[in-house]
Amino acid sequence: MRACYRASSRQQRFVTVGNGGRIARNIDPTQSPERRTRRHSGQRQGCLLAMSETSAFIDLAAVEAWDAWFRWRLRDELRDISIHDTWSRVARTLACAERPGRTGAFGRRLCDALGEWQVLLDERILVAAGTGDAGWPDDELVAVLNVVSFVRAPGTSQASLNLEAFESVAELAVNALDNAAALSAGASGHSGMHLRIGLIGLADALALLGLRYDSDTGRKVARDVARHLTSGCLYGNLRLARERGARRDVSECLTLGYKLRELSTELAADAERFGLRQARLTAITSQPRLALLANNVSNAVDPLPTERRQQIVSSETPPRSIHSSGYTMEMMRRMVLPPPVQAMLMEAAAASLEAQIELRAAMQMWIDQPILYPLSGNATHGEALDPLVM
């Protein structure tokens, strides 16, 4: 959410990642990153990240995650100067699988969705795309939609969830993973048959909508999110079946056939006529690295932690350690919400194990695979989680 960051000056500023986040003013902000240099050390010291008024990052722990796990380095040469370089190389690479005439439009749309934190793709794709190594498999690829990025007017009485845009990005995610499967070094004739498209940031969305995680209304919103996730994925599935060829008859995919009939008789008829591109689309699984990269939002459908937490990024020795409030608490701070309002929202974000199970049950009928990853232990009595080590 680029509009979230507000610098204290109109001038572009630079955060020195390897220097505790302090501002460095000895760089000309009018000069492009490419003009400045691409010969930075691959080591942590001296690594610079441009953060402007439209910066994608609002959480320093997310910067650490990007720098440690997803930033492209070629030996001693730093290739991803900013997070926008990461998004650009991923989008350009996956656009290569589009038919002529659609490459540019697809690449721009995917880059925008990545840049707005609306969707994050499989860790292996983020690491390898555009580096000359298509080092991801051709099946069981992951993508997650970041629910909180679709909240309009967060933290206000006018807050709402843009489910139409959410559904459209779900369709885009299917397209992106189908492209990635086709480009995989191990691509086969039946690649991309099974996708694992899920969620992050659901609890953040509920909090900034002013809804309790453990309420009937919260569960209804979660169920609507799951329904629109499936709807967007099925639209993408059917469109690709028409354009690129079907791999399954709908009669072979009973659960998808049921969902199609529940959503629309027209969709069900299209599936009967054209078949399906993928046999499985959705899976809500734990994706802590992607959640941390997306400005430290809540993982999958977990509730929010209720206090500031230490994040440990263990890509090197010694591991990096940084304290972070998480996306929602940082957003509330930036919106200058009154402390009683902040306390009320964070109290509403807490959830017992029973509440987590009930929310998962409300979503399950729309998700292809069972939601079986471990429940979040931090919410049972409101205690903090152990430091995250990945």
PDB file of N, CA and C in Angstrom, residues 208-275:
ATOM      1  N   LEU A 208      -8.737  -3.606  10.944  1.00  0.00           N
ATOM      2  CA  LEU A 208      -8.866  -2.273  10.358  1.00  0.00           C
ATOM      3  C   LEU A 208     -10.252  -2.023   9.781  1.00  0.00           C
ATOM      4  N   LEU A 209     -11.062  -3.069   9.690  1.00  0.00           N
ATOM      5  CA  LEU A 209     -12.489  -2.909   9.384  1.00  0.00           C
ATOM      6  C   LEU A 209     -13.308  -2.675  10.652  1.00  0.00           C
ATOM      7  N   GLY A 210     -12.643  -2.799  11.804  1.00  0.00           N
ATOM      8  CA  GLY A 210     -13.330  -2.612  13.077  1.00  0.00           C
ATOM      9  C   GLY A 210     -14.126  -3.821  13.521  1.00  0.00           C
ATOM     10  N   LEU A 211     -13.722  -5.027  13.086  1.00  0.00           N
ATOM     11  CA  LEU A 211     -14.471  -6.246  13.390  1.00  0.00           C
ATOM     12  C   LEU A 211     -13.673  -7.145  14.312  1.00  0.00           C
ATOM     13  N   ARG A 212     -14.344  -7.789  15.230  1.00  0.00           N
ATOM     14  CA  ARG A 212     -13.700  -8.755  16.097  1.00  0.00           C
ATOM     15  C   ARG A 212     -13.411 -10.042  15.322  1.00  0.00           C
ATOM     16  N   TYR A 213     -12.230 -10.586  15.545  1.00  0.00           N
ATOM     17  CA  TYR A 213     -11.847 -11.842  14.906  1.00  0.00           C
ATOM     18  C   TYR A 213     -12.805 -12.956  15.302  1.00  0.00           C
ATOM     19  N   ASP A 214     -13.277 -12.924  16.559  1.00  0.00           N
ATOM     20  CA  ASP A 214     -14.104 -14.023  17.072  1.00  0.00           C
ATOM     21  C   ASP A 214     -15.606 -13.746  16.982  1.00  0.00           C
ATOM     22  N   SER A 215     -15.996 -12.789  16.142  1.00  0.00           N
ATOM     23  CA  SER A 215     -17.416 -12.435  16.036  1.00  0.00           C
ATOM     24  C   SER A 215     -18.080 -13.122  14.855  1.00  0.00           C
ATOM     25  N   ASP A 216     -19.407 -13.183  14.883  1.00  0.00           N
ATOM     26  CA  ASP A 216     -20.153 -13.716  13.744  1.00  0.00           C
ATOM     27  C   ASP A 216     -19.889 -12.893  12.489  1.00  0.00           C
ATOM     28  N   THR A 217     -19.813 -11.574  12.655  1.00  0.00           N
ATOM     29  CA  THR A 217     -19.550 -10.711  11.496  1.00  0.00           C
ATOM     30  C   THR A 217     -18.158 -10.951  10.944  1.00  0.00           C
ATOM     31  N   GLY A 218     -17.188 -11.131  11.837  1.00  0.00           N
ATOM     32  CA  GLY A 218     -15.836 -11.434  11.380  1.00  0.00           C
ATOM     33  C   GLY A 218     -15.794 -12.736  10.599  1.00  0.00           C
ATOM     34  N   ARG A 219     -16.485 -13.745  11.081  1.00  0.00           N
ATOM     35  CA  ARG A 219     -16.513 -15.030  10.366  1.00  0.00           C
ATOM     36  C   ARG A 219     -17.241 -14.901   9.023  1.00  0.00           C
ATOM     37  N   LYS A 220     -18.264 -14.060   8.979  1.00  0.00           N
ATOM     38  CA  LYS A 220     -18.960 -13.860   7.703  1.00  0.00           C
ATOM     39  C   LYS A 220     -18.043 -13.201   6.678  1.00  0.00           C
ATOM     40  N   VAL A 221     -17.281 -12.203   7.119  1.00  0.00           N
ATOM     41  CA  VAL A 221     -16.335 -11.563   6.205  1.00  0.00           C
ATOM     42  C   VAL A 221     -15.290 -12.578   5.738  1.00  0.00           C
ATOM     43  N   ALA A 222     -14.798 -13.407   6.659  1.00  0.00           N
ATOM     44  CA  ALA A 222     -13.824 -14.437   6.277  1.00  0.00           C
ATOM     45  C   ALA A 222     -14.420 -15.399   5.254  1.00  0.00           C
ATOM     46  N   ARG A 223     -15.666 -15.794   5.465  1.00  0.00           N
ATOM     47  CA  ARG A 223     -16.325 -16.683   4.509  1.00  0.00           C
ATOM     48  C   ARG A 223     -16.483 -15.997   3.152  1.00  0.00           C
ATOM     49  N   ASP A 224     -16.845 -14.719   3.137  1.00  0.00           N
ATOM     50  CA  ASP A 224     -16.968 -13.983   1.874  1.00  0.00           C
ATOM     51  C   ASP A 224     -15.623 -13.882   1.165  1.00  0.00           C
ATOM     52  N   VAL A 225     -14.561 -13.660   1.943  1.00  0.00           N
ATOM     53  CA  VAL A 225     -13.218 -13.606   1.354  1.00  0.00           C
ATOM     54  C   VAL A 225     -12.887 -14.944   0.692  1.00  0.00           C
ATOM     55  N   ALA A 226     -13.153 -16.046   1.371  1.00  0.00           N
ATOM     56  CA  ALA A 226     -12.876 -17.364   0.798  1.00  0.00           C
ATOM     57  C   ALA A 226     -13.701 -17.605  -0.468  1.00  0.00           C
ATOM     58  N   ARG A 227     -14.947 -17.183  -0.439  1.00  0.00           N
ATOM     59  CA  ARG A 227     -15.820 -17.356  -1.606  1.00  0.00           C
ATOM     60  C   ARG A 227     -15.299 -16.571  -2.807  1.00  0.00           C
ATOM     61  N   HIS A 228     -14.897 -15.332  -2.580  1.00  0.00           N
ATOM     62  CA  HIS A 228     -14.396 -14.514  -3.683  1.00  0.00           C
ATOM     63  C   HIS A 228     -13.021 -14.974  -4.148  1.00  0.00           C
ATOM     64  N   LEU A 229     -12.225 -15.527  -3.243  1.00  0.00           N
ATOM     65  CA  LEU A 229     -10.958 -16.125  -3.653  1.00  0.00           C
ATOM     66  C   LEU A 229     -11.211 -17.255  -4.641  1.00  0.00           C
ATOM     67  N   THR A 230     -12.130 -18.145  -4.285  1.00  0.00           N
ATOM     68  CA  THR A 230     -12.451 -19.265  -5.165  1.00  0.00           C
ATOM     69  C   THR A 230     -13.071 -18.791  -6.474  1.00  0.00           C
ATOM     70  N   SER A 231     -13.953 -17.799  -6.394  1.00  0.00           N
ATOM     71  CA  SER A 231     -14.587 -17.288  -7.605  1.00  0.00           C
ATOM     72  C   SER A 231     -13.558 -16.729  -8.581  1.00  0.00           C
ATOM     73  N   GLY A 232     -12.636 -15.887  -8.075  1.00  0.00           N
ATOM     74  CA  GLY A 232     -11.606 -15.336  -8.948  1.00  0.00           C
ATOM     75  C   GLY A 232     -10.707 -16.411  -9.525  1.00  0.00           C
ATOM     76  N   CYS A 233     -10.341 -17.387  -8.707  1.00  0.00           N
ATOM     77  CA  CYS A 233      -9.488 -18.475  -9.189  1.00  0.00           C
ATOM     78  C   CYS A 233     -10.188 -19.304 -10.261  1.00  0.00           C
ATOM     79  N   LEU A 234     -11.477 -19.548 -10.081  1.00  0.00           N
ATOM     80  CA  LEU A 234     -12.206 -20.330 -11.074  1.00  0.00           C
ATOM     81  C   LEU A 234     -12.378 -19.561 -12.385  1.00  0.00           C
ATOM     82  N   TYR A 235     -12.589 -18.259 -12.291  1.00  0.00           N
ATOM     83  CA  TYR A 235     -12.634 -17.457 -13.523  1.00  0.00           C
ATOM     84  C   TYR A 235     -11.313 -17.577 -14.271  1.00  0.00           C
ATOM     85  N   GLY A 236     -10.207 -17.477 -13.549  1.00  0.00           N
ATOM     86  CA  GLY A 236      -8.913 -17.622 -14.191  1.00  0.00           C
ATOM     87  C   GLY A 236      -8.717 -19.009 -14.771  1.00  0.00           C
ATOM     88  N   ASN A 237      -9.141 -20.018 -14.048  1.00  0.00           N
ATOM     89  CA  ASN A 237      -9.040 -21.403 -14.495  1.00  0.00           C
ATOM     90  C   ASN A 237      -9.776 -21.599 -15.823  1.00  0.00           C
ATOM     91  N   LEU A 238     -11.010 -21.124 -15.877  1.00  0.00           N
ATOM     92  CA  LEU A 238     -11.821 -21.318 -17.084  1.00  0.00           C
ATOM     93  C   LEU A 238     -11.296 -20.493 -18.261  1.00  0.00           C
ATOM     94  N   ARG A 239     -10.848 -19.269 -17.986  1.00  0.00           N
ATOM     95  CA  ARG A 239     -10.314 -18.446 -19.081  1.00  0.00           C
ATOM     96  C   ARG A 239      -9.073 -19.111 -19.681  1.00  0.00           C
ATOM     97  N   LEU A 240      -8.194 -19.626 -18.832  1.00  0.00           N
ATOM     98  CA  LEU A 240      -6.999 -20.283 -19.355  1.00  0.00           C
ATOM     99  C   LEU A 240      -7.331 -21.589 -20.069  1.00  0.00           C
ATOM    100  N   ALA A 241      -8.371 -22.284 -19.622  1.00  0.00           N
ATOM    101  CA  ALA A 241      -8.789 -23.495 -20.331  1.00  0.00           C
ATOM    102  C   ALA A 241      -9.231 -23.170 -21.754  1.00  0.00           C
ATOM    103  N   ARG A 242      -9.944 -22.050 -21.896  1.00  0.00           N
ATOM    104  CA  ARG A 242     -10.366 -21.640 -23.242  1.00  0.00           C
ATOM    105  C   ARG A 242      -9.176 -21.214 -24.095  1.00  0.00           C
ATOM    106  N   GLU A 243      -8.234 -20.475 -23.485  1.00  0.00           N
ATOM    107  CA  GLU A 243      -7.143 -19.891 -24.254  1.00  0.00           C
ATOM    108  C   GLU A 243      -5.987 -20.852 -24.489  1.00  0.00           C
ATOM    109  N   ARG A 244      -5.695 -21.705 -23.503  1.00  0.00           N
ATOM    110  CA  ARG A 244      -4.487 -22.528 -23.572  1.00  0.00           C
ATOM    111  C   ARG A 244      -4.768 -24.017 -23.614  1.00  0.00           C
ATOM    112  N   GLY A 245      -6.014 -24.370 -23.380  1.00  0.00           N
ATOM    113  CA  GLY A 245      -6.371 -25.776 -23.418  1.00  0.00           C
ATOM    114  C   GLY A 245      -6.675 -26.343 -22.047  1.00  0.00           C
ATOM    115  N   ALA A 246      -7.703 -27.186 -21.997  1.00  0.00           N
ATOM    116  CA  ALA A 246      -8.113 -27.810 -20.740  1.00  0.00           C
ATOM    117  C   ALA A 246      -7.257 -29.045 -20.465  1.00  0.00           C
ATOM    118  N   ARG A 247      -7.113 -29.356 -19.183  1.00  0.00           N
ATOM    119  CA  ARG A 247      -6.382 -30.562 -18.789  1.00  0.00           C
ATOM    120  C   ARG A 247      -7.270 -31.542 -18.034  1.00  0.00           C
ATOM    121  N   ARG A 248      -8.440 -31.092 -17.603  1.00  0.00           N
ATOM    122  CA  ARG A 248      -9.351 -31.940 -16.850  1.00  0.00           C
ATOM    123  C   ARG A 248     -10.790 -31.674 -17.288  1.00  0.00           C
ATOM    124  N   ASP A 249     -11.561 -32.729 -17.322  1.00  0.00           N
ATOM    125  CA  ASP A 249     -12.998 -32.583 -17.487  1.00  0.00           C
ATOM    126  C   ASP A 249     -13.596 -32.263 -16.123  1.00  0.00           C
ATOM    127  N   VAL A 250     -14.613 -31.404 -16.093  1.00  0.00           N
ATOM    128  CA  VAL A 250     -15.179 -30.997 -14.807  1.00  0.00           C
ATOM    129  C   VAL A 250     -15.753 -32.186 -14.044  1.00  0.00           C
ATOM    130  N   SER A 251     -16.157 -33.242 -14.765  1.00  0.00           N
ATOM    131  CA  SER A 251     -16.695 -34.426 -14.098  1.00  0.00           C
ATOM    132  C   SER A 251     -15.629 -35.149 -13.265  1.00  0.00           C
ATOM    133  N   GLU A 252     -14.345 -34.860 -13.547  1.00  0.00           N
ATOM    134  CA  GLU A 252     -13.257 -35.470 -12.783  1.00  0.00           C
ATOM    135  C   GLU A 252     -12.911 -34.669 -11.528  1.00  0.00           C
ATOM    136  N   CYS A 253     -13.484 -33.486 -11.409  1.00  0.00           N
ATOM    137  CA  CYS A 253     -13.160 -32.597 -10.285  1.00  0.00           C
ATOM    138  C   CYS A 253     -14.461 -32.234  -9.568  1.00  0.00           C
ATOM    139  N   LEU A 254     -14.936 -33.139  -8.737  1.00  0.00           N
ATOM    140  CA  LEU A 254     -16.264 -32.993  -8.157  1.00  0.00           C
ATOM    141  C   LEU A 254     -16.376 -31.763  -7.263  1.00  0.00           C
ATOM    142  N   THR A 255     -15.339 -31.490  -6.459  1.00  0.00           N
ATOM    143  CA  THR A 255     -15.445 -30.335  -5.553  1.00  0.00           C
ATOM    144  C   THR A 255     -15.458 -29.024  -6.324  1.00  0.00           C
ATOM    145  N   LEU A 256     -14.638 -28.923  -7.375  1.00  0.00           N
ATOM    146  CA  LEU A 256     -14.673 -27.711  -8.181  1.00  0.00           C
ATOM    147  C   LEU A 256     -16.007 -27.581  -8.905  1.00  0.00           C
ATOM    148  N   GLY A 257     -16.543 -28.694  -9.369  1.00  0.00           N
ATOM    149  CA  GLY A 257     -17.853 -28.648 -10.023  1.00  0.00           C
ATOM    150  C   GLY A 257     -18.936 -28.150  -9.088  1.00  0.00           C
ATOM    151  N   TYR A 258     -18.889 -28.590  -7.841  1.00  0.00           N
ATOM    152  CA  TYR A 258     -19.858 -28.132  -6.841  1.00  0.00           C
ATOM    153  C   TYR A 258     -19.726 -26.627  -6.607  1.00  0.00           C
ATOM    154  N   LYS A 259     -18.497 -26.142  -6.452  1.00  0.00           N
ATOM    155  CA  LYS A 259     -18.288 -24.717  -6.225  1.00  0.00           C
ATOM    156  C   LYS A 259     -18.769 -23.895  -7.422  1.00  0.00           C
ATOM    157  N   LEU A 260     -18.516 -24.390  -8.614  1.00  0.00           N
ATOM    158  CA  LEU A 260     -18.975 -23.688  -9.816  1.00  0.00           C
ATOM    159  C   LEU A 260     -20.490 -23.545  -9.827  1.00  0.00           C
ATOM    160  N   ARG A 261     -21.189 -24.610  -9.495  1.00  0.00           N
ATOM    161  CA  ARG A 261     -22.648 -24.545  -9.486  1.00  0.00           C
ATOM    162  C   ARG A 261     -23.164 -23.605  -8.399  1.00  0.00           C
ATOM    163  N   GLU A 262     -22.462 -23.558  -7.263  1.00  0.00           N
ATOM    164  CA  GLU A 262     -22.859 -22.653  -6.186  1.00  0.00           C
ATOM    165  C   GLU A 262     -22.639 -21.193  -6.574  1.00  0.00           C
ATOM    166  N   LEU A 263     -21.602 -20.939  -7.343  1.00  0.00           N
ATOM    167  CA  LEU A 263     -21.270 -19.564  -7.714  1.00  0.00           C
ATOM    168  C   LEU A 263     -22.133 -19.051  -8.852  1.00  0.00           C
ATOM    169  N   SER A 264     -22.297 -19.850  -9.903  1.00  0.00           N
ATOM    170  CA  SER A 264     -22.979 -19.368 -11.102  1.00  0.00           C
ATOM    171  C   SER A 264     -23.296 -20.527 -12.035  1.00  0.00           C
ATOM    172  N   THR A 265     -24.510 -20.557 -12.512  1.00  0.00           N
ATOM    173  CA  THR A 265     -24.863 -21.576 -13.501  1.00  0.00           C
ATOM    174  C   THR A 265     -24.115 -21.346 -14.813  1.00  0.00           C
ATOM    175  N   GLU A 266     -23.802 -20.077 -15.121  1.00  0.00           N
ATOM    176  CA  GLU A 266     -23.052 -19.778 -16.339  1.00  0.00           C
ATOM    177  C   GLU A 266     -21.626 -20.315 -16.240  1.00  0.00           C
ATOM    178  N   LEU A 267     -21.004 -20.117 -15.068  1.00  0.00           N
ATOM    179  CA  LEU A 267     -19.666 -20.669 -14.879  1.00  0.00           C
ATOM    180  C   LEU A 267     -19.673 -22.185 -15.005  1.00  0.00           C
ATOM    181  N   ALA A 268     -20.666 -22.819 -14.399  1.00  0.00           N
ATOM    182  CA  ALA A 268     -20.762 -24.270 -14.463  1.00  0.00           C
ATOM    183  C   ALA A 268     -20.933 -24.743 -15.910  1.00  0.00           C
ATOM    184  N   ALA A 269     -21.737 -24.009 -16.679  1.00  0.00           N
ATOM    185  CA  ALA A 269     -21.944 -24.366 -18.085  1.00  0.00           C
ATOM    186  C   ALA A 269     -20.658 -24.206 -18.886  1.00  0.00           C
ATOM    187  N   ASP A 270     -19.895 -23.135 -18.614  1.00  0.00           N
ATOM    188  CA  ASP A 270     -18.620 -22.943 -19.301  1.00  0.00           C
ATOM    189  C   ASP A 270     -17.650 -24.085 -18.994  1.00  0.00           C
ATOM    190  N   ALA A 271     -17.651 -24.514 -17.732  1.00  0.00           N
ATOM    191  CA  ALA A 271     -16.771 -25.611 -17.353  1.00  0.00           C
ATOM    192  C   ALA A 271     -17.149 -26.899 -18.076  1.00  0.00           C
ATOM    193  N   GLU A 272     -18.451 -27.154 -18.215  1.00  0.00           N
ATOM    194  CA  GLU A 272     -18.905 -28.333 -18.956  1.00  0.00           C
ATOM    195  C   GLU A 272     -18.459 -28.256 -20.418  1.00  0.00           C
ATOM    196  N   ARG A 273     -18.452 -27.056 -20.947  1.00  0.00           N
ATOM    197  CA  ARG A 273     -18.148 -26.881 -22.372  1.00  0.00           C
ATOM    198  C   ARG A 273     -16.648 -26.887 -22.652  1.00  0.00           C
ATOM    199  N   PHE A 274     -15.882 -26.157 -21.838  1.00  0.00           N
ATOM    200  CA  PHE A 274     -14.461 -25.959 -22.135  1.00  0.00           C
ATOM    201  C   PHE A 274     -13.529 -26.819 -21.280  1.00  0.00           C
ATOM    202  N   GLY A 275     -14.022 -27.353 -20.166  1.00  0.00           N
ATOM    203  CA  GLY A 275     -13.151 -28.095 -19.261  1.00  0.00           C
ATOM    204  C   GLY A 275     -12.390 -27.167 -18.329  1.00  0.00           C
TER     205      GLY A 275
END
